[in-house]
């Protein structure tokens, strides 16, 4: 019979890979505590009940309770955008049912992790900036951005704009708090991850900042547009997602130096700017389910038989092959415009072939 210590050691070895992934503020996206009225002034316990906050984030929560619902909304926006951008890839940004939100897969410092940090930081800037404009927060209001120099002289500057400056600053404080609290040895792998996360958070925030633009409204006699009022307005979040996806494609591979700085693995490449994404680990192939890396694998995923891209069965199924089945699709068709004013359609059903990875 094996000795007790040996049994315990065995137990430990078996359990270790399954220990929970670190929880994160992203869980605010899933948390039911989303209504501002839940944050009764001075109701401090709320902050200690929110899952996933680091010590510093908990303090910020106590100081800025009314912001928390918008941080949750920002995280949700970020996650939704991530799932849209990656819908046709092996790793599709799916969430798991615990406070880590994405599971263990983000413990690898991969490109995908870089994108996830950036897009969720961007989501927070987006949500807070807008909440300021809408007058939902007591510590900020409309944007006070300076009038752009190239705005035509006779246009008015001063509509109530999205407060991107405040959103940027608050998101930096809150999202980066968890990284800044960590105190790893200089030059260690863990410190490399902290630097990676901080860089990607910043790239995400800047993507919102850079895509914000001037919007204007016409006034004047019967729509003559002789007078215009203009303000600063956030771009659609899709545009932020598209931009970060481009940054994902061109992300820079880095490593930590002994002196505790990130440097390019390949020094012939251009060093990343603060708007670029960086990563420190190669990506797993995400082909098979693997508890230790958090990869869900692609078994059962729909794929496109004729595509040669990442959504094609060859790449999606990693060469394992696919099963075919028929499914019935119902669509609106033969639509007719009736005077006036409605559209009447018929329902058409169509049998289509679908393919799923083995
Ligand atoms: C994402 O991938 C997971 C795991 O392979 C799968 O269960 C889920 O249905 C996928 N989601 C979408 C939208 O394809
Ligand atoms: C499959 O891929 C082909 C080629 O890229 C594309 O034309 C087609 O629309 C795709 N089909 C589906 C169902 O997405």
Coordinates of C-alpha atoms and ligand atoms in Angstrom, one line a residue:
X1 CA 0.0 0.0 0.0
X2 CA 1.4 3.5 -0.8
X3 CA 2.2 5.6 2.2
X4 CA -0.1 8.5 3.2
X5 CA 2.4 11.2 2.2
X6 CA 2.7 9.6 -1.2
X7 CA -1.1 9.4 -1.6
X8 CA -1.3 13.1 -0.6
X9 CA 1.4 14.0 -3.1
X10 CA -0.5 12.0 -5.8
X11 CA -3.7 13.8 -4.9
X12 CA -1.9 17.1 -5.1
X13 CA -0.4 16.3 -8.5
X14 CA -3.8 15.3 -9.8
X15 CA -5.5 18.4 -8.4
X16 CA -2.9 21.0 -9.3
X17 CA -3.8 21.4 -13.0
X18 CA -7.4 21.7 -12.1
X19 CA -7.1 24.4 -9.5
X20 CA -9.3 27.4 -10.4
X21 CA -7.9 30.0 -12.8
X22 CA -7.4 33.4 -11.2
X23 CA -10.6 35.4 -10.9
X24 CA -10.8 38.8 -12.5
X25 CA -12.7 42.0 -12.6
X26 CA -14.1 40.8 -15.9
X27 CA -16.6 38.9 -13.8
X28 CA -18.4 42.2 -13.2
X29 CA -19.7 41.5 -16.7
X30 CA -21.5 38.4 -15.4
X31 CA -22.3 39.6 -12.0
X32 CA -25.9 40.2 -11.2
X33 CA -25.0 43.3 -9.1
X34 CA -25.4 45.7 -12.0
X35 CA -28.0 48.2 -11.1
X36 CA -26.7 51.5 -9.9
X37 CA -29.5 51.6 -7.3
X38 CA -27.9 48.6 -5.7
X39 CA -24.9 50.8 -4.8
X40 CA -26.6 52.6 -2.0
X41 CA -24.4 55.4 -0.7
X42 CA -22.1 54.0 1.9
X43 CA -23.1 50.5 1.4
X44 CA -19.6 49.3 1.5
X45 CA -20.2 45.6 1.7
X46 CA -21.3 45.6 -1.9
X47 CA -17.7 46.0 -3.0
X48 CA -16.5 43.1 -0.9
X49 CA -19.2 40.9 -2.4
X50 CA -18.2 41.6 -6.0
X51 CA -16.1 38.7 -7.2
X52 CA -12.8 39.1 -8.9
X53 CA -11.7 42.5 -7.6
X54 CA -8.1 42.9 -6.5
X55 CA -7.4 44.8 -3.2
X56 CA -6.8 48.1 -5.1
X57 CA -9.9 47.7 -7.2
X58 CA -11.9 47.0 -4.1
X59 CA -10.8 50.4 -2.7
X60 CA -11.7 52.1 -6.0
X61 CA -15.0 50.4 -5.8
X62 CA -15.6 51.9 -2.4
X63 CA -14.7 55.4 -3.6
X64 CA -16.5 55.2 -6.9
X65 CA -19.4 52.8 -6.3
X66 CA -21.6 54.3 -9.0
X67 CA -18.9 53.5 -11.6
X68 CA -19.1 49.8 -11.0
X69 CA -22.1 49.1 -13.1
X70 CA -20.4 50.8 -16.0
X71 CA -17.3 48.9 -15.6
X72 CA -19.4 45.7 -15.8
X73 CA -21.1 47.1 -18.9
X74 CA -17.7 47.9 -20.4
X75 CA -16.4 44.4 -19.7
X76 CA -19.5 43.0 -21.4
X77 CA -19.1 45.2 -24.4
X78 CA -15.4 44.1 -24.6
X79 CA -16.3 40.4 -24.3
X80 CA -19.0 40.6 -26.9
X81 CA -16.7 42.3 -29.3
X82 CA -14.0 39.7 -28.7
X83 CA -16.5 37.0 -29.5
X84 CA -17.5 38.8 -32.7
X85 CA -13.9 39.3 -33.9
X86 CA -13.0 35.7 -33.1
X87 CA -16.2 33.9 -34.1
X88 CA -14.6 32.0 -36.9
X89 CA -11.4 31.0 -35.2
X90 CA -10.4 28.0 -33.2
X91 CA -10.2 30.0 -30.1
X92 CA -13.5 32.0 -30.2
X93 CA -13.2 34.0 -27.0
X94 CA -15.8 31.8 -25.3
X95 CA -16.3 32.3 -21.6
X96 CA -16.5 29.7 -18.9
X97 CA -18.8 29.6 -15.9
X98 CA -16.6 31.0 -13.1
X99 CA -15.1 34.2 -11.9
X100 CA -12.1 33.9 -14.2
X101 CA -14.5 34.5 -17.0
X102 CA -12.2 33.1 -19.7
X103 CA -10.8 30.2 -17.8
X104 CA -7.2 29.1 -17.7
X105 CA -6.6 30.0 -21.3
X106 CA -5.5 33.5 -20.4
X107 CA -2.8 32.3 -18.1
X108 CA -0.7 31.9 -21.2
X109 CA 0.7 35.2 -22.3
X110 CA -0.5 34.7 -25.9
X111 CA -1.7 37.0 -28.6
X112 CA -5.2 36.0 -27.8
X113 CA -4.7 37.0 -24.2
X114 CA -3.2 40.3 -25.4
X115 CA -6.4 41.0 -27.4
X116 CA -8.7 40.1 -24.5
X117 CA -7.0 42.5 -22.1
X118 CA -7.0 45.3 -24.7
X119 CA -10.6 45.0 -25.8
X120 CA -11.9 44.8 -22.3
X121 CA -9.9 47.9 -21.2
X122 CA -11.3 49.6 -24.2
X123 CA -14.8 48.6 -23.2
X124 CA -14.3 50.3 -19.8
X125 CA -13.1 53.6 -21.4
X126 CA -16.1 53.4 -23.7
X127 CA -18.7 52.8 -21.0
X128 CA -17.3 55.4 -18.5
X129 CA -16.9 58.1 -21.2
X130 CA -20.5 57.7 -22.2
X131 CA -21.8 57.5 -18.7
X132 CA -20.1 60.9 -18.0
X133 CA -21.9 62.4 -21.0
X134 CA -25.2 61.0 -20.0
X135 CA -24.9 62.5 -16.6
X136 CA -24.9 59.2 -14.8
X137 CA -21.8 59.8 -12.7
X138 CA -21.3 62.5 -10.1
X139 CA -17.6 63.0 -10.7
X140 CA -17.7 63.8 -14.4
X141 CA -19.8 65.4 -17.1
X142 CA -19.6 66.3 -20.7
X143 CA -16.3 66.3 -22.4
X144 CA -14.2 69.4 -22.0
X145 CA -11.9 68.6 -24.9
X146 CA -10.4 71.6 -26.6
X147 CA -11.9 72.8 -29.9
X148 CA -10.2 71.1 -32.8
X149 CA -8.0 73.6 -34.7
X150 CA -9.4 72.5 -38.1
X151 CA -13.0 73.0 -37.2
X152 CA -14.5 75.7 -39.5
X153 CA -14.7 79.0 -37.7
X154 CA -18.5 79.5 -37.8
X155 CA -19.3 76.1 -36.3
X156 CA -20.0 76.0 -32.7
X157 CA -17.9 73.8 -30.4
X158 CA -19.6 72.8 -27.2
X159 CA -22.3 70.2 -27.6
X160 CA -22.1 67.7 -24.8
X161 CA -19.5 65.2 -25.8
X162 CA -18.3 61.8 -24.6
X163 CA -15.8 62.4 -21.8
X164 CA -13.0 60.3 -23.2
X165 CA -10.4 62.0 -21.0
X166 CA -12.2 61.0 -17.8
X167 CA -13.0 57.5 -19.2
X168 CA -9.3 57.0 -20.1
X169 CA -8.0 58.1 -16.7
X170 CA -10.5 56.1 -14.7
X171 CA -10.0 53.0 -16.8
X172 CA -6.3 53.3 -16.3
X173 CA -6.6 53.6 -12.6
X174 CA -9.1 50.8 -12.2
X175 CA -8.0 48.2 -14.8
X176 CA -4.3 48.6 -14.2
X177 CA -4.7 48.5 -10.4
X178 CA -4.5 44.7 -10.3
X179 CA -1.2 44.6 -12.2
X180 CA 0.4 47.4 -10.2
X181 CA -0.3 45.6 -7.0
X182 CA 1.8 42.7 -7.9
X183 CA 5.4 42.7 -6.9
X184 CA 7.4 40.2 -8.8
X185 CA 11.1 39.8 -9.0
X186 CA 12.7 42.0 -11.7
X187 CA 13.2 40.0 -14.8
X188 CA 11.0 37.1 -13.8
X189 CA 8.5 35.6 -16.1
X190 CA 5.7 36.9 -13.9
X191 CA 7.0 40.4 -14.2
X192 CA 7.0 39.9 -17.9
X193 CA 3.3 39.1 -17.8
X194 CA 2.6 42.2 -15.8
X195 CA 4.4 44.4 -18.3
X196 CA 2.6 42.6 -21.1
X197 CA -0.8 43.2 -19.5
X198 CA -0.1 46.8 -18.8
X199 CA 1.0 47.5 -22.4
X200 CA -2.1 45.8 -23.8
X201 CA -4.5 47.6 -21.4
X202 CA -3.0 50.8 -22.6
X203 CA -3.3 49.9 -26.3
X204 CA -7.0 49.1 -25.7
X205 CA -7.6 52.5 -24.0
X206 CA -5.8 54.3 -26.8
X207 CA -7.8 52.6 -29.5
X208 CA -11.0 54.3 -28.0
X209 CA -9.2 57.6 -27.6
X210 CA -8.0 57.6 -31.2
X211 CA -11.2 56.5 -32.8
X212 CA -13.3 59.2 -31.1
X213 CA -14.2 61.9 -33.5
X214 CA -16.0 65.2 -34.0
X215 CA -19.8 64.9 -34.6
X216 CA -22.0 67.8 -35.6
X217 CA -25.6 68.7 -35.8
X218 CA -27.2 71.2 -38.2
X219 CA -29.3 74.1 -37.0
X220 CA -30.6 77.1 -38.9
X221 CA -33.8 78.0 -40.8
X222 CA -35.6 75.0 -42.2
X223 CA -32.6 72.7 -42.2
X224 CA -30.4 75.1 -44.0
X225 CA -27.5 74.0 -41.9
X226 CA -26.2 77.6 -41.7
X227 CA -25.2 76.8 -38.1
X228 CA -23.5 73.7 -36.8
X229 CA -22.9 72.5 -33.2
X230 CA -20.1 70.0 -32.8
X231 CA -18.8 67.8 -30.0
X232 CA -16.5 64.9 -29.4
X233 CA -18.1 61.5 -29.9
X234 CA -16.9 57.9 -29.4
X235 CA -16.8 55.7 -32.5
X236 CA -19.0 52.6 -32.7
X237 CA -17.3 50.0 -30.6
X238 CA -17.0 47.8 -33.7
X239 CA -14.5 50.2 -35.1
X240 CA -12.4 49.9 -31.9
X241 CA -12.7 46.1 -32.2
X242 CA -11.6 46.1 -35.8
X243 CA -8.6 48.3 -35.0
X244 CA -7.5 46.1 -32.1
X245 CA -7.9 43.0 -34.3
X246 CA -5.4 44.6 -36.7
X247 CA -3.1 45.2 -33.8
X248 CA -3.6 41.5 -32.9
X249 CA -2.5 40.5 -36.3
X250 CA 0.6 42.6 -36.1
X251 CA 1.3 41.9 -32.3
X252 CA 4.9 41.9 -31.3
X253 CA 6.6 38.9 -29.6
X254 CA 8.5 40.1 -26.6
X255 CA 10.6 38.7 -23.8
X256 CA 11.6 40.0 -20.4
X257 CA 15.2 41.1 -19.9
X258 CA 17.2 40.5 -16.7
X259 CA 16.8 44.2 -16.0
X260 CA 13.1 43.9 -16.0
X261 CA 12.1 45.4 -19.4
X262 CA 10.3 43.9 -22.3
X263 CA 12.4 43.6 -25.5
X264 CA 11.6 42.3 -28.9
X265 CA 12.4 38.7 -29.5
X266 CA 13.5 39.6 -33.0
X267 CA 15.4 42.9 -32.8
X268 CA 15.0 43.5 -36.6
X269 CA 11.4 44.3 -36.1
X270 CA 10.1 47.8 -35.3
X271 CA 9.7 48.2 -31.5
X272 CA 6.0 48.4 -30.5
X273 CA 4.4 51.8 -29.8
X274 CA 2.0 52.2 -26.9
X275 CA -0.8 51.5 -29.4
X276 CA 0.5 48.1 -30.2
X277 CA -0.3 44.7 -28.7
X278 CA 2.5 42.5 -27.3
X279 CA 2.7 38.9 -26.2
X280 CA 5.3 36.8 -24.4
X281 CA 4.2 33.2 -25.1
X282 CA 3.4 31.4 -28.3
X283 CA -0.2 30.5 -28.8
X284 CA -1.4 27.0 -28.3
X285 CA -3.1 25.6 -31.4
X286 CA -6.4 25.3 -29.5
X287 CA -7.2 22.1 -31.4
X288 CA -7.9 19.8 -28.6
X289 CA -9.6 20.1 -25.3
X290 CA -6.9 20.5 -22.6
X291 CA -7.8 21.2 -19.0
X292 CA -4.3 22.4 -18.2
X293 CA -4.2 25.1 -20.8
X294 CA -7.9 25.9 -20.7
X295 CA -8.3 25.2 -24.4
X296 CA -11.8 24.0 -25.2
X297 CA -10.8 22.4 -28.5
X298 CA -12.7 22.6 -31.8
X299 CA -14.7 19.3 -31.6
X300 CA -18.3 20.1 -32.5
X301 CA -17.5 23.5 -34.0
X302 CA -19.3 24.4 -37.3
X303 CA -16.9 24.9 -40.2
X304 CA -17.1 25.9 -43.8
X305 CA -16.3 23.1 -46.2
X306 CA -15.3 25.4 -49.1
X307 CA -13.3 28.0 -47.2
X308 CA -9.6 27.8 -47.2
X309 CA -9.4 30.3 -44.3
X310 CA -9.4 29.8 -40.6
X311 CA -13.2 29.0 -40.6
X312 CA -12.6 26.3 -43.2
X313 CA -13.0 22.7 -42.1
X314 CA -9.3 21.8 -42.8
X315 CA -7.9 24.4 -40.4
X316 CA -10.8 24.5 -37.9
X317 CA -10.8 20.8 -37.4
X318 CA -7.0 20.5 -37.3
X319 CA -7.1 17.7 -39.8
X320 CA -9.4 15.5 -37.8
X321 CA -12.1 15.6 -40.4
X322 CA -15.7 16.6 -40.1
X323 CA -19.2 15.2 -40.0
X324 CA -21.9 16.5 -42.3
X325 CA -25.6 16.9 -41.4
X326 CA -28.6 18.6 -43.0
X327 CA -30.4 21.4 -41.3
X328 CA -33.4 23.4 -42.2
X329 CA -33.0 27.1 -42.5
X330 CA -36.0 29.5 -42.6
X331 CA -35.7 32.9 -44.2
X332 CA -37.8 35.8 -45.2
X333 CA -38.2 35.8 -49.0
X334 CA -40.2 37.2 -51.9
X335 CA -40.7 40.4 -50.0
X336 CA -43.2 42.9 -51.5
X337 CA -43.5 46.5 -50.7
X338 CA -47.2 47.5 -50.2
X339 CA -48.4 51.1 -50.6
X340 CA -48.2 52.5 -48.0
X341 CA -46.0 51.6 -46.0
X342 CA -45.3 48.0 -45.2
X343 CA -43.4 45.1 -46.5
X344 CA -44.9 41.6 -46.7
X345 CA -42.7 38.6 -47.0
X346 CA -43.1 34.8 -47.4
X347 CA -41.3 32.3 -45.4
X348 CA -38.9 30.1 -47.4
X349 CA -37.3 27.0 -46.0
X350 CA -34.2 25.6 -47.4
X351 CA -32.2 22.5 -46.5
X352 CA -28.6 23.3 -46.1
X353 CA -25.5 21.2 -45.5
X354 CA -23.6 21.9 -42.3
X355 CA -20.3 20.6 -41.2
X356 CA -19.0 20.0 -37.7
X357 CA -15.5 19.1 -36.6
X358 CA -14.9 15.6 -35.4
Ligands
LIG1 C1 -17.0 28.6 -29.4 O1 -16.2 27.4 -29.1 C2 -16.8 26.6 -28.1 C3 -15.8 25.5 -27.9 O2 -15.3 24.9 -29.0 C4 -18.1 26.1 -28.6 O3 -18.7 25.3 -27.6 C5 -19.0 27.3 -28.9 O4 -20.3 26.9 -29.4 C6 -18.3 28.3 -29.8 N1 -19.1 29.4 -30.0 C7 -19.5 29.9 -31.2 C8 -20.3 31.1 -31.2 O5 -19.2 29.3 -32.2
LIG2 C1 -17.8 29.4 -47.0 O1 -16.7 30.0 -47.6 C2 -16.9 30.4 -48.9 C3 -15.5 30.8 -49.5 O2 -14.8 31.6 -48.6 C4 -17.8 31.6 -48.9 O3 -18.0 32.1 -50.2 C5 -19.2 31.1 -48.3 O4 -20.1 32.2 -48.2 C6 -18.9 30.5 -46.9 N1 -20.2 29.9 -46.4 C7 -20.7 30.2 -45.3 C8 -22.0 29.4 -44.9 O5 -20.2 31.0 -44.5

